[in-house]
mmCIF file of C-alpha atoms in Angstrom:
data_model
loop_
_atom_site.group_PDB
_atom_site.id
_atom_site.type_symbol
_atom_site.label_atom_id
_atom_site.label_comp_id
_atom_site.label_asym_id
_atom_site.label_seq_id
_atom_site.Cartn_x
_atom_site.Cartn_y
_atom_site.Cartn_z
ATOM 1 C CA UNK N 432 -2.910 -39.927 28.681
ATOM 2 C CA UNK N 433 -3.780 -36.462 28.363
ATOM 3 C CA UNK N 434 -4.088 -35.145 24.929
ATOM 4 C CA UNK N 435 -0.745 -33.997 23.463
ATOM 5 C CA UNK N 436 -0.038 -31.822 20.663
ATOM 6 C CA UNK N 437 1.692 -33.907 17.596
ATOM 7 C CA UNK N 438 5.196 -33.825 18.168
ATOM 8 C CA UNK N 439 4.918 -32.911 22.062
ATOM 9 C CA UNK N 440 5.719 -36.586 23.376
ATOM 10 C CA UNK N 441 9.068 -36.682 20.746
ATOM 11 C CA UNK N 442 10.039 -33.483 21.977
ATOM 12 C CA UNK N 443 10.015 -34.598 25.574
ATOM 13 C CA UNK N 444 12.117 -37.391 25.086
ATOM 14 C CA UNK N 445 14.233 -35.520 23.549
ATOM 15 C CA UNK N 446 14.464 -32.832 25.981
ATOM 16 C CA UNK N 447 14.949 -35.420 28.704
ATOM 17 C CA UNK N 448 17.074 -37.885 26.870
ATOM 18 C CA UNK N 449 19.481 -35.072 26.229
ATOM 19 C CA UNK N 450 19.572 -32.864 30.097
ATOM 20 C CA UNK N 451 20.179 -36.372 31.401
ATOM 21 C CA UNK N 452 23.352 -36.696 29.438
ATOM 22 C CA UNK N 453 24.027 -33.180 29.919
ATOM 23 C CA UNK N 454 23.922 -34.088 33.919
ATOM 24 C CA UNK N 455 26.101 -37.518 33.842
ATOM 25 C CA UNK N 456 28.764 -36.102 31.497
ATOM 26 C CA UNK N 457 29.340 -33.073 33.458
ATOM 27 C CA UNK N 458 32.048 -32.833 35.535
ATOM 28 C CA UNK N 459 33.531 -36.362 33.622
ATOM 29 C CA UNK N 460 33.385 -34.632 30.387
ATOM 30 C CA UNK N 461 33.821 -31.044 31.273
ATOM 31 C CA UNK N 462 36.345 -31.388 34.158
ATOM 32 C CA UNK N 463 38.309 -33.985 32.611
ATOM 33 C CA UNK N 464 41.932 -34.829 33.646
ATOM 34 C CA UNK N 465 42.111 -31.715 36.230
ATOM 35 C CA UNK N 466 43.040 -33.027 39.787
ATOM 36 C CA UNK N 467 40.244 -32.348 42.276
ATOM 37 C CA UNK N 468 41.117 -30.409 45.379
ATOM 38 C CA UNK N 469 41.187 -32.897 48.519
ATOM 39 C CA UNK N 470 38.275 -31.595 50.101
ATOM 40 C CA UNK N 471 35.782 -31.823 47.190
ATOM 41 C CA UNK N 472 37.821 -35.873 46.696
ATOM 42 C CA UNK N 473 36.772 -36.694 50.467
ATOM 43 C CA UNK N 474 33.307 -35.099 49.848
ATOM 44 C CA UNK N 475 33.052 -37.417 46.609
ATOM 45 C CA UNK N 476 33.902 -40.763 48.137
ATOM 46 C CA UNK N 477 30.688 -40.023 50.066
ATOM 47 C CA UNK N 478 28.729 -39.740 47.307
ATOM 48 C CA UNK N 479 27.620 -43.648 47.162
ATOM 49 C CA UNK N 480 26.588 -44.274 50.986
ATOM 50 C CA UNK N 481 24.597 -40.835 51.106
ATOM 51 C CA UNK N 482 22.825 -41.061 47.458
ATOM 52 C CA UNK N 483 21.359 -44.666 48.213
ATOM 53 C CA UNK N 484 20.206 -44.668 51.282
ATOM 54 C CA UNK N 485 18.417 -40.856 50.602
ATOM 55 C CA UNK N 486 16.893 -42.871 47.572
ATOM 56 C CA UNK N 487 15.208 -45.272 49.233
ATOM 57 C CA UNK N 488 14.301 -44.650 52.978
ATOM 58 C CA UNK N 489 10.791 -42.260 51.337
ATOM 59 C CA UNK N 490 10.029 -45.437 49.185
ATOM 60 C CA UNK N 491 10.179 -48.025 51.674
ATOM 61 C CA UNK N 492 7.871 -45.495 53.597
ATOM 62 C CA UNK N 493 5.907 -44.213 51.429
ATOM 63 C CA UNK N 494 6.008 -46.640 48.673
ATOM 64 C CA UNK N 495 4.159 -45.459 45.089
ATOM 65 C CA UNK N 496 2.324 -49.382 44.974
ATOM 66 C CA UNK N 497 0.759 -48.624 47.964
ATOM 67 C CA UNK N 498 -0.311 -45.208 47.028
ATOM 68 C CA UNK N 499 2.179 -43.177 49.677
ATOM 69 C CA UNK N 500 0.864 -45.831 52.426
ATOM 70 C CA UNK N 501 2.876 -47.601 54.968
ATOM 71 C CA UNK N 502 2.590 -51.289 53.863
ATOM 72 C CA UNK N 503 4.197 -53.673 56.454
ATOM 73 C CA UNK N 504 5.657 -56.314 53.666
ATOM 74 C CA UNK N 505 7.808 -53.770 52.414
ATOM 75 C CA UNK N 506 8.924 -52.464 54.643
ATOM 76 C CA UNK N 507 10.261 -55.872 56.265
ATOM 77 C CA UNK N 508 11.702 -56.385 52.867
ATOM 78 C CA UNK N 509 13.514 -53.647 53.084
ATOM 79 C CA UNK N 510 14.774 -54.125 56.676
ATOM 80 C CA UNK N 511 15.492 -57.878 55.274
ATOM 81 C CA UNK N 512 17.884 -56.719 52.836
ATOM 82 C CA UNK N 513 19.647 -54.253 55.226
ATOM 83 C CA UNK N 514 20.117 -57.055 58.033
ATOM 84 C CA UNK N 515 21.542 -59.662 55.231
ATOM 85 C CA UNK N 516 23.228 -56.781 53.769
ATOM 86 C CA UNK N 517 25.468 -55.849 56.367
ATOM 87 C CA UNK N 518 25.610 -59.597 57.940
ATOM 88 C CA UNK N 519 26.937 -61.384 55.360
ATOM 89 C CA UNK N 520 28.372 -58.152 53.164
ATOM 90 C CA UNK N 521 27.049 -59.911 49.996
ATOM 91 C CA UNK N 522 24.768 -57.759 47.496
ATOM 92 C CA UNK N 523 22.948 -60.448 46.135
ATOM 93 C CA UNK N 524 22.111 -62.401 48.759
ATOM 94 C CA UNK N 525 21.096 -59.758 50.381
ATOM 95 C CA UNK N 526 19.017 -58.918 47.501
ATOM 96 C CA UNK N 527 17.474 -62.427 46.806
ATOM 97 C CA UNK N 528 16.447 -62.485 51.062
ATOM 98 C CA UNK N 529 14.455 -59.281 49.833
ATOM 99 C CA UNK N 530 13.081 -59.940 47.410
ATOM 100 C CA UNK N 531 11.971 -63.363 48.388
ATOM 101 C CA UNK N 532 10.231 -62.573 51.106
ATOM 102 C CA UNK N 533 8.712 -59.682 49.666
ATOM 103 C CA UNK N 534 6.866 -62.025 47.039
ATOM 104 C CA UNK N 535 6.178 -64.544 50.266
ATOM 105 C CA UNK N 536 4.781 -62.142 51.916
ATOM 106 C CA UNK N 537 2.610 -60.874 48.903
ATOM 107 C CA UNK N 538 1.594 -64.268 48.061
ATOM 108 C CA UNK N 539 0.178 -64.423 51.852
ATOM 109 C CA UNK N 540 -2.189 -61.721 51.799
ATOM 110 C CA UNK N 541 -3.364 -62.878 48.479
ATOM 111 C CA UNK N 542 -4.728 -65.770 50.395
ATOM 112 C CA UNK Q 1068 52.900 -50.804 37.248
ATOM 113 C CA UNK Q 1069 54.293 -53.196 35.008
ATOM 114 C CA UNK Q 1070 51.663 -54.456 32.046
ATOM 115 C CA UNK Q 1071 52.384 -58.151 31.445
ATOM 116 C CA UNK Q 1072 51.222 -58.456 35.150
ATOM 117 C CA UNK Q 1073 47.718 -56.903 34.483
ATOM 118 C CA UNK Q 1074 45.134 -59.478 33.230
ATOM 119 C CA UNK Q 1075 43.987 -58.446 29.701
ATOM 120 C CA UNK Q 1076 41.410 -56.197 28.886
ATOM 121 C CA UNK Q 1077 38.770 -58.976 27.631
ATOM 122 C CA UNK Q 1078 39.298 -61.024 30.961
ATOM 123 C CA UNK Q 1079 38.176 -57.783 32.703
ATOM 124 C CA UNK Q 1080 35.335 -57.444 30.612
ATOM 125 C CA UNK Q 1081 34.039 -60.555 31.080
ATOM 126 C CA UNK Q 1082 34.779 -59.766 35.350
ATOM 127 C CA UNK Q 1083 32.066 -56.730 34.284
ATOM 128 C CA UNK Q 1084 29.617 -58.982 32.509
ATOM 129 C CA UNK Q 1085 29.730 -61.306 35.401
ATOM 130 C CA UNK Q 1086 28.998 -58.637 37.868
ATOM 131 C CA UNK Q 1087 26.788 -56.950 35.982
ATOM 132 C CA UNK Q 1088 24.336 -59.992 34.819
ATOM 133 C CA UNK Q 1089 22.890 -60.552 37.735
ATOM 134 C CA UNK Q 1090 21.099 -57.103 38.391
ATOM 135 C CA UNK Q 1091 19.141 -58.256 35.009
ATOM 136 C CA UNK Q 1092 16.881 -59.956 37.796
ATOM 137 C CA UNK Q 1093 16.216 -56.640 39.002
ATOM 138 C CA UNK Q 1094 16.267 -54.129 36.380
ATOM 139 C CA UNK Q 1095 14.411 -56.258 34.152
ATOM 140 C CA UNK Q 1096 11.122 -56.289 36.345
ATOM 141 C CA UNK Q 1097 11.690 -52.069 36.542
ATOM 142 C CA UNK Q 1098 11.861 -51.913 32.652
ATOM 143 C CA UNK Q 1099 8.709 -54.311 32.039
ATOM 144 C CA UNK Q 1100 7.142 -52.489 34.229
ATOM 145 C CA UNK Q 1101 7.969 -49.027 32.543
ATOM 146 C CA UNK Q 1102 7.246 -50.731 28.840
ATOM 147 C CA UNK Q 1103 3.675 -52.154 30.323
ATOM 148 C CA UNK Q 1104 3.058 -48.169 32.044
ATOM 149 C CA UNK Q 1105 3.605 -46.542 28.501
ATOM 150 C CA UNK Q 1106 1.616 -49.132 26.517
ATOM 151 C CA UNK Q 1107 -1.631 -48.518 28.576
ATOM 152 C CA UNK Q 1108 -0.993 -44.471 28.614
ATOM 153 C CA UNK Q 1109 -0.713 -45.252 24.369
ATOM 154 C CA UNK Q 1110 2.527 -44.466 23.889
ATOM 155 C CA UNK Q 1111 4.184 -46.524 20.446
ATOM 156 C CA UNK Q 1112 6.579 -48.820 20.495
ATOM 157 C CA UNK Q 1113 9.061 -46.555 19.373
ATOM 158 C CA UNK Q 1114 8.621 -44.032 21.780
ATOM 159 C CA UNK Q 1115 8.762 -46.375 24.508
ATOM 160 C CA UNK Q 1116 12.043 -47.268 22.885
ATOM 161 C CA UNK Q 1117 12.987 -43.745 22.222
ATOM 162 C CA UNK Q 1118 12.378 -43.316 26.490
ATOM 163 C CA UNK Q 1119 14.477 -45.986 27.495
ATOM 164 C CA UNK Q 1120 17.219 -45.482 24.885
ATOM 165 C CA UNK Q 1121 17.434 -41.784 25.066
ATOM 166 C CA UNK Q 1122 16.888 -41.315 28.769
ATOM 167 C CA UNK Q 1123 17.738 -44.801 30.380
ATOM 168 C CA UNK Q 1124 16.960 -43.753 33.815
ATOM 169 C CA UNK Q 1125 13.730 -45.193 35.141
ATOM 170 C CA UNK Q 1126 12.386 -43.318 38.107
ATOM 171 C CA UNK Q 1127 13.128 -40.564 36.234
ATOM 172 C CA UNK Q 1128 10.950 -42.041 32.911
ATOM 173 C CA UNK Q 1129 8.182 -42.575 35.724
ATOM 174 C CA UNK Q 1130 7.687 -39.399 37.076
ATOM 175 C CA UNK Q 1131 7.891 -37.590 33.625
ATOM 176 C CA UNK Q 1132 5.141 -39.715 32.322
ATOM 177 C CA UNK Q 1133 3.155 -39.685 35.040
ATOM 178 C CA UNK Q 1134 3.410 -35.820 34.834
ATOM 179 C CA UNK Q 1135 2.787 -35.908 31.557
ATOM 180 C CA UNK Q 1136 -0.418 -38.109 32.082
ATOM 181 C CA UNK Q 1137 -2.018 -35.890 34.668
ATOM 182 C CA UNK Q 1138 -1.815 -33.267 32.064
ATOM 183 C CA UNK Q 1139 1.160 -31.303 33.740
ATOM 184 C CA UNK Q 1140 3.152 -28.801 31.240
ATOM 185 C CA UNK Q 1141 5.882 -30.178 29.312
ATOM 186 C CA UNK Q 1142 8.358 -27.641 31.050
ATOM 187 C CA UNK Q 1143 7.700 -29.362 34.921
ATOM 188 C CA UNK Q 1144 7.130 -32.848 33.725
ATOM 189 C CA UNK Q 1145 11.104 -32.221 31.872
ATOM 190 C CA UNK Q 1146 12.081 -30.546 34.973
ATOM 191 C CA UNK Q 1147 10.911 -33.023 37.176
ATOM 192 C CA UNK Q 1148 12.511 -35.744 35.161
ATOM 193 C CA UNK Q 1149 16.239 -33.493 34.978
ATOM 194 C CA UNK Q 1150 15.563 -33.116 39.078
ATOM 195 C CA UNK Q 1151 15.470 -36.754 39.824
ATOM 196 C CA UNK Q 1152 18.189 -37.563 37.537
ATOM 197 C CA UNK Q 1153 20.357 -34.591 39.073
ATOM 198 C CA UNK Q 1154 22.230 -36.895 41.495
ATOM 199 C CA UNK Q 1155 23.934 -38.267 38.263
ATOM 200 C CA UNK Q 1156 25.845 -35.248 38.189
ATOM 201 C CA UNK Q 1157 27.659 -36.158 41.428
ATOM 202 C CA UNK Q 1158 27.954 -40.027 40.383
ATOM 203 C CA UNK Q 1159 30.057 -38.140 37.231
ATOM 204 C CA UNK Q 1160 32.054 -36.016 39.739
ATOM 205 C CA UNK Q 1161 32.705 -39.294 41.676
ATOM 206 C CA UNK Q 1162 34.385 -40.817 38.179
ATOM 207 C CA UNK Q 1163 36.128 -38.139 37.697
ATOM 208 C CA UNK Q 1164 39.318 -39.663 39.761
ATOM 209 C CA UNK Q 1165 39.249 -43.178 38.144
ATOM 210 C CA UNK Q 1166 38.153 -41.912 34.530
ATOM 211 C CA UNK Q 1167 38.912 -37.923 34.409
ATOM 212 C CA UNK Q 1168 42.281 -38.441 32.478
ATOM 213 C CA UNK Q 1169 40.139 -41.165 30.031
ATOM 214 C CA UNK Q 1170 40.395 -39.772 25.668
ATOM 215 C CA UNK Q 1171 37.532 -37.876 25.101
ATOM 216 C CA UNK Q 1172 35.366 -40.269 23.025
ATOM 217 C CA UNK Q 1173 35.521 -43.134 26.398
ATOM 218 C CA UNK Q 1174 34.344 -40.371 28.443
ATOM 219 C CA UNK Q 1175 31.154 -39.843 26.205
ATOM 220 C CA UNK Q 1176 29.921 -43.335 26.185
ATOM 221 C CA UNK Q 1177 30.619 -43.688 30.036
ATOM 222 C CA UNK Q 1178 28.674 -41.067 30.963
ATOM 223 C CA UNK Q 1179 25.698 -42.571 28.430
ATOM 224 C CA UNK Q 1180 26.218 -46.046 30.332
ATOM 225 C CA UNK Q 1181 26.259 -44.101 34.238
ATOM 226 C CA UNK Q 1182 22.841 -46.161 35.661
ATOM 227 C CA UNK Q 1183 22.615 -46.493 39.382
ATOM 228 C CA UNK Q 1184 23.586 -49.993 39.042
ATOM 229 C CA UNK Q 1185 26.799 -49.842 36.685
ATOM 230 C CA UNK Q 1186 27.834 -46.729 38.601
ATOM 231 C CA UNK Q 1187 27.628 -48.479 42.495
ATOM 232 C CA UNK Q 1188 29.311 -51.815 40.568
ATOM 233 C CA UNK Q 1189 31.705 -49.400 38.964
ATOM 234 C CA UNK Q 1190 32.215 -48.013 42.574
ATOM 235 C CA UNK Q 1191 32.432 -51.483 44.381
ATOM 236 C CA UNK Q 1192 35.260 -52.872 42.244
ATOM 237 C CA UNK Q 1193 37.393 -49.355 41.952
ATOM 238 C CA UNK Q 1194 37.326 -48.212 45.403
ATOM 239 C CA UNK Q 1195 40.552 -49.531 47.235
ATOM 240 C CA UNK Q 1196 41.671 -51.392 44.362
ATOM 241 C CA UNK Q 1197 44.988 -50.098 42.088
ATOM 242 C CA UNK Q 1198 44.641 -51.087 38.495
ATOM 243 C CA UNK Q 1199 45.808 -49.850 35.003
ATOM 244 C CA UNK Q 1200 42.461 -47.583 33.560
ATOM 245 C CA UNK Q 1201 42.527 -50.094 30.215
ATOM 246 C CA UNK Q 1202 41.197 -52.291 32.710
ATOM 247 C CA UNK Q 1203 38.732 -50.313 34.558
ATOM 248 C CA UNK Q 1204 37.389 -49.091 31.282
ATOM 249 C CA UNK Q 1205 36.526 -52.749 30.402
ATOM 250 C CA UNK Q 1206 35.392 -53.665 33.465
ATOM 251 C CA UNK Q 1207 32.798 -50.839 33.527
ATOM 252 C CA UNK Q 1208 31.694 -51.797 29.603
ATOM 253 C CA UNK Q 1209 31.290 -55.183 30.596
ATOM 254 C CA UNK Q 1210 29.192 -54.362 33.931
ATOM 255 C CA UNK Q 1211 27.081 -51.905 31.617
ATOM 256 C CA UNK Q 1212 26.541 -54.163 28.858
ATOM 257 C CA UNK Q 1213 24.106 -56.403 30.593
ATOM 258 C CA UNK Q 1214 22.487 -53.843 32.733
ATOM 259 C CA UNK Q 1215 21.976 -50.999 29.976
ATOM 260 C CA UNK Q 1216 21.176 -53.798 27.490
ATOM 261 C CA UNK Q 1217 17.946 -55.411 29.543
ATOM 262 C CA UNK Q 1218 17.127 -52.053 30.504
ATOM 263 C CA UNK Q 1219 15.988 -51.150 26.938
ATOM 264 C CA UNK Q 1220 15.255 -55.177 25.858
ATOM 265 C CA UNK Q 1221 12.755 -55.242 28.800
ATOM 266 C CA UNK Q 1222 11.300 -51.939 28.281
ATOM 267 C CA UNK Q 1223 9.749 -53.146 24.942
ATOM 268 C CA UNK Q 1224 9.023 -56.690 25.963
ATOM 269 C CA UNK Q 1225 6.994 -55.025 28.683
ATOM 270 C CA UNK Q 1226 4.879 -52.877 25.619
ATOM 271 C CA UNK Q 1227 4.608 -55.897 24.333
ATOM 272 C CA UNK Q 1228 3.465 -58.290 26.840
ATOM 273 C CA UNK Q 1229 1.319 -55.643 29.263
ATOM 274 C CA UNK Q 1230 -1.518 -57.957 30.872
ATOM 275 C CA UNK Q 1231 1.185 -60.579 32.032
ATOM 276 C CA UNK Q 1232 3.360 -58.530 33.547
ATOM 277 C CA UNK Q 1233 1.493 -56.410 36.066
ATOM 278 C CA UNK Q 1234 0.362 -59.413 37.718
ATOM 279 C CA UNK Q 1235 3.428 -60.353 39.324
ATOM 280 C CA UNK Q 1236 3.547 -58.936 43.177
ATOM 281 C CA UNK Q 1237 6.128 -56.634 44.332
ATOM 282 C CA UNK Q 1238 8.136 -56.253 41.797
ATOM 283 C CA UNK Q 1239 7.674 -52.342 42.364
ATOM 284 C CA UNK Q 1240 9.542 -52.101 45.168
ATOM 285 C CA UNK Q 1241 12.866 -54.942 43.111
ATOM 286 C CA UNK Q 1242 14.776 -51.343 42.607
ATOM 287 C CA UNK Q 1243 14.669 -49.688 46.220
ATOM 288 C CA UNK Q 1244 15.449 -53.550 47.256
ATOM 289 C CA UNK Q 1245 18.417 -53.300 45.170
ATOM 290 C CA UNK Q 1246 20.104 -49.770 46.100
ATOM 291 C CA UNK Q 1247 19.632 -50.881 49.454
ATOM 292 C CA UNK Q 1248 21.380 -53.917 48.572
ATOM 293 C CA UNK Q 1249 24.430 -52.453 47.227
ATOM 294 C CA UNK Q 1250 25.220 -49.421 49.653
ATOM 295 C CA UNK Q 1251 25.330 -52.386 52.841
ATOM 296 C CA UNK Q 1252 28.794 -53.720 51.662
ATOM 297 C CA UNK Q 1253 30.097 -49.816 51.526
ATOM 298 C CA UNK Q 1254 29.393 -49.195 55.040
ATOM 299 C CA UNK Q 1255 32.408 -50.785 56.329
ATOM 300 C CA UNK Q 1256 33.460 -47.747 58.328
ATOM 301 C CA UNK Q 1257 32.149 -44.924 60.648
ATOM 302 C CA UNK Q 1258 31.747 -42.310 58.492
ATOM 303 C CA UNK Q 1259 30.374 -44.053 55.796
ATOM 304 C CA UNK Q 1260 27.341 -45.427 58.190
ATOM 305 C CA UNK Q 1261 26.865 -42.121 59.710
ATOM 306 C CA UNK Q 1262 26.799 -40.521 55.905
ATOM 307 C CA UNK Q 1263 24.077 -43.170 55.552
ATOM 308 C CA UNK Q 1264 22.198 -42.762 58.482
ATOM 309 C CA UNK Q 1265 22.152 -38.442 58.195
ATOM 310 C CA UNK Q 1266 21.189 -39.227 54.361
ATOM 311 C CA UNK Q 1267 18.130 -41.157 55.225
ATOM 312 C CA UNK Q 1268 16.690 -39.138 58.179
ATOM 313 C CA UNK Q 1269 17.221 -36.072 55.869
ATOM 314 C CA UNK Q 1270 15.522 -37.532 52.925
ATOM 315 C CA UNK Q 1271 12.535 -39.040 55.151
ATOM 316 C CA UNK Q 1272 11.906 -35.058 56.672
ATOM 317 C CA UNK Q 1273 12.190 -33.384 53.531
ATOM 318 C CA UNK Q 1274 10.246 -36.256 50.814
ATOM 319 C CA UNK Q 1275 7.722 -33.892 50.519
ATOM 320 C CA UNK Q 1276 9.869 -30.972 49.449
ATOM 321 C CA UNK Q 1277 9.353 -30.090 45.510
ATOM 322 C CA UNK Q 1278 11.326 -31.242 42.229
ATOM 323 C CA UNK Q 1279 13.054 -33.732 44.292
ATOM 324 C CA UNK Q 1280 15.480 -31.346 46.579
ATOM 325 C CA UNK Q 1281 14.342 -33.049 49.457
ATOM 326 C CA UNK Q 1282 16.580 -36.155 48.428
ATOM 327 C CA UNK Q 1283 19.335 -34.207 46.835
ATOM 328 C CA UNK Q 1284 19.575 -32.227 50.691
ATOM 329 C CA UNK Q 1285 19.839 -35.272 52.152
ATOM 330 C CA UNK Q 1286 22.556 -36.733 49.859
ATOM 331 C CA UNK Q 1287 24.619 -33.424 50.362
ATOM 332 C CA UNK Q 1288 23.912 -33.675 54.000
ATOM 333 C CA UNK Q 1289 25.360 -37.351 54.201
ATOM 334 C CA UNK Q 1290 28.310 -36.669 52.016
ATOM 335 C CA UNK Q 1291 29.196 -33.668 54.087
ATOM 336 C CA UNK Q 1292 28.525 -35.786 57.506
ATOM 337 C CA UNK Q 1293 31.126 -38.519 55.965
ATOM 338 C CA UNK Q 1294 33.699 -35.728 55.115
ATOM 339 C CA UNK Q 1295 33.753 -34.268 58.233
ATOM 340 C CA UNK Q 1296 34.180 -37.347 60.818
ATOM 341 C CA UNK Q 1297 36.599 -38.668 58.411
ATOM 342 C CA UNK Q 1298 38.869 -35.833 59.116
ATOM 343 C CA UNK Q 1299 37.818 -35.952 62.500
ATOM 344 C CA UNK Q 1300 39.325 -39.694 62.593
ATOM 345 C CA UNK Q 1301 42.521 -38.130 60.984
ATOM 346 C CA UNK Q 1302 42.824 -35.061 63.244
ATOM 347 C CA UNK Q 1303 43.113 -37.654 66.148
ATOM 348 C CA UNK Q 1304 45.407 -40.009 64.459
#
């Protein structure tokens, strides 16, 4: 770690700790009861299927283990978990096919 | 609605806790791995704890350390941090319909408990389903419970326990496993796979765009995809 002024490391938390609350109470705490126009209700629904997938598609790419490159075991873990995903429409089993042969395939190159 | 046909609040609870246990499989290996990151860059015990109790939001934990480590001003590496963690704001606008009308004091420990994982959960159960809000309140402090509680639990085992930890394969890549995971059972319609689709070609053109904007255009380009061919679908009947 880079050297930090006493005080500096508590003062980032802080900082952090509270814009992140800031950001998730927002429009639950500040908007509260007020009905939400139809449009902006439709846009929201949305908010799930694009936030995920706009998470993850530069990880499995570029994944930060790897150093930013490709790596083929992840990214058939990934593709894994879709195809269970939306086969059998069951989040952990989807999940556990992932996962699983994400550490198979791990435990293979080890070799 | 009448009550006496709505299952208590405790049964709902433990309907959370249920949900929400097993993602302890994957947020756990995220949190060790966060606790072991800060122990070798020196951080204390406490403010490892102070991190994952004050912020609880891993990637953006990551990137502020990491910031932080390659000697990066305090300003960036807490702007960086606030960027990644900016999507939150529209997981709170998403609430807003099944909580908005919540007292006061339920709203401020919701939005402390709003983690990817409680929030999607949160999402899964409420969408399409009518129930009283005493009972989607307890179902989303039961689905936090676990997940917010091995969050922090694992943070400081992981401080603890460095050298064991990091030798584990792939458990870097448990979280993107597990968004991807829980956005395949909310694709159960057009729009919703197009949003998807948009959402990750956008992110994967603009990932090198700064303080995370590439992902939050994406996400506003998928949510505005899903809008419009859902009133498409209606236009037509």
């Amino acid at each position: 770690m880079a050297e930090l002024a006493p005080g500096t490391l508590w003062f980032t938390i802080a900082a952090l700790g509270l814009g992140t609350y800031l950001i998730r109470f927002s429009f639950l705490g500040f908007l509260g009861g007020r009905t939400l126009p139809p449009l902006a209700l439709r846009l929201l629904r949305y908010v799930p299927v694009a936030v995920f997938p706009a998470l993850v598609a530069p990880q499995v790419l570029w994944p930060t283990a790897t150093g930013g490159e490709l790596d083929m075991p992840r990214l058939l873990a990934a593709l894994c978990t879709l195809l269970v995903g939306l086969w059998r429409r069951n989040v952990l089993l989807a999940l556990g096919a992932g996962l699983g042969l994400l550490l198979v395939l791990e435990l293979l190159r080890g070799l | 609605m009448s009550s006496a046909l709505s299952p208590r609040p405790a049964t709902v609870f433990w309907e959370g806790v249920r949900d929400g246990t097993p993602f302890i499989v994957m947020v756990g290996p995220f949190a060790l791995l966060f606790g072991v990151v800060a122990a070798e860059l020196g951080l204390s015990l406490a403010e490892t704890l102070g991190f994952s109790t004050l912020v609880i939001a891993g990637a953006a934990q990551f990137a502020t350390l990491e910031l932080l480590d390659a000697g990066a001003p305090v300003s960036v590496a807490v702007g960086t941090g606030l960027a990644v963690n900016l999507r939150m704001a529209l997981y709170s606008a998403s609430l807003v319909p099944y909580f908005g009308r919540a007292p006061l004091r339920h709203r401020a420990w919701i939005a402390y408990a709003l983690v990817d994982q409680v929030y999607a959960l949160a999402l899964l159960r409420f969408q399409g389903r009518e129930e009283p809000q005493g009972s989607r309140l307890a179902y989303y402090a039961g689905a936090a419970a676990p997940i917010c509680g091995i969050w922090i639990l694992a943070c400081a085992l992981g401080a603890q326990a460095q050298s064991t930890v990091a030798a584990v394969p792939g458990l870097d890549f448990a979280v993107p496993l597990t968004f991807l995971a829980m956005v395949t059972p909310m694709l159960k319609d057009r729009p919703s796979a197009a949003a998807a689709m948009v959402a990750m070609s956008l992110a994967i053109l603009g990932h090198e765009l700064p303080l995370n904007s590439g992902m939050l255009l994406a996400a506003a380009g998928g949510m505005v995809t899903g809008a419009v061919l859902e009133g498409r679908r209606e236009a037509h009947g």
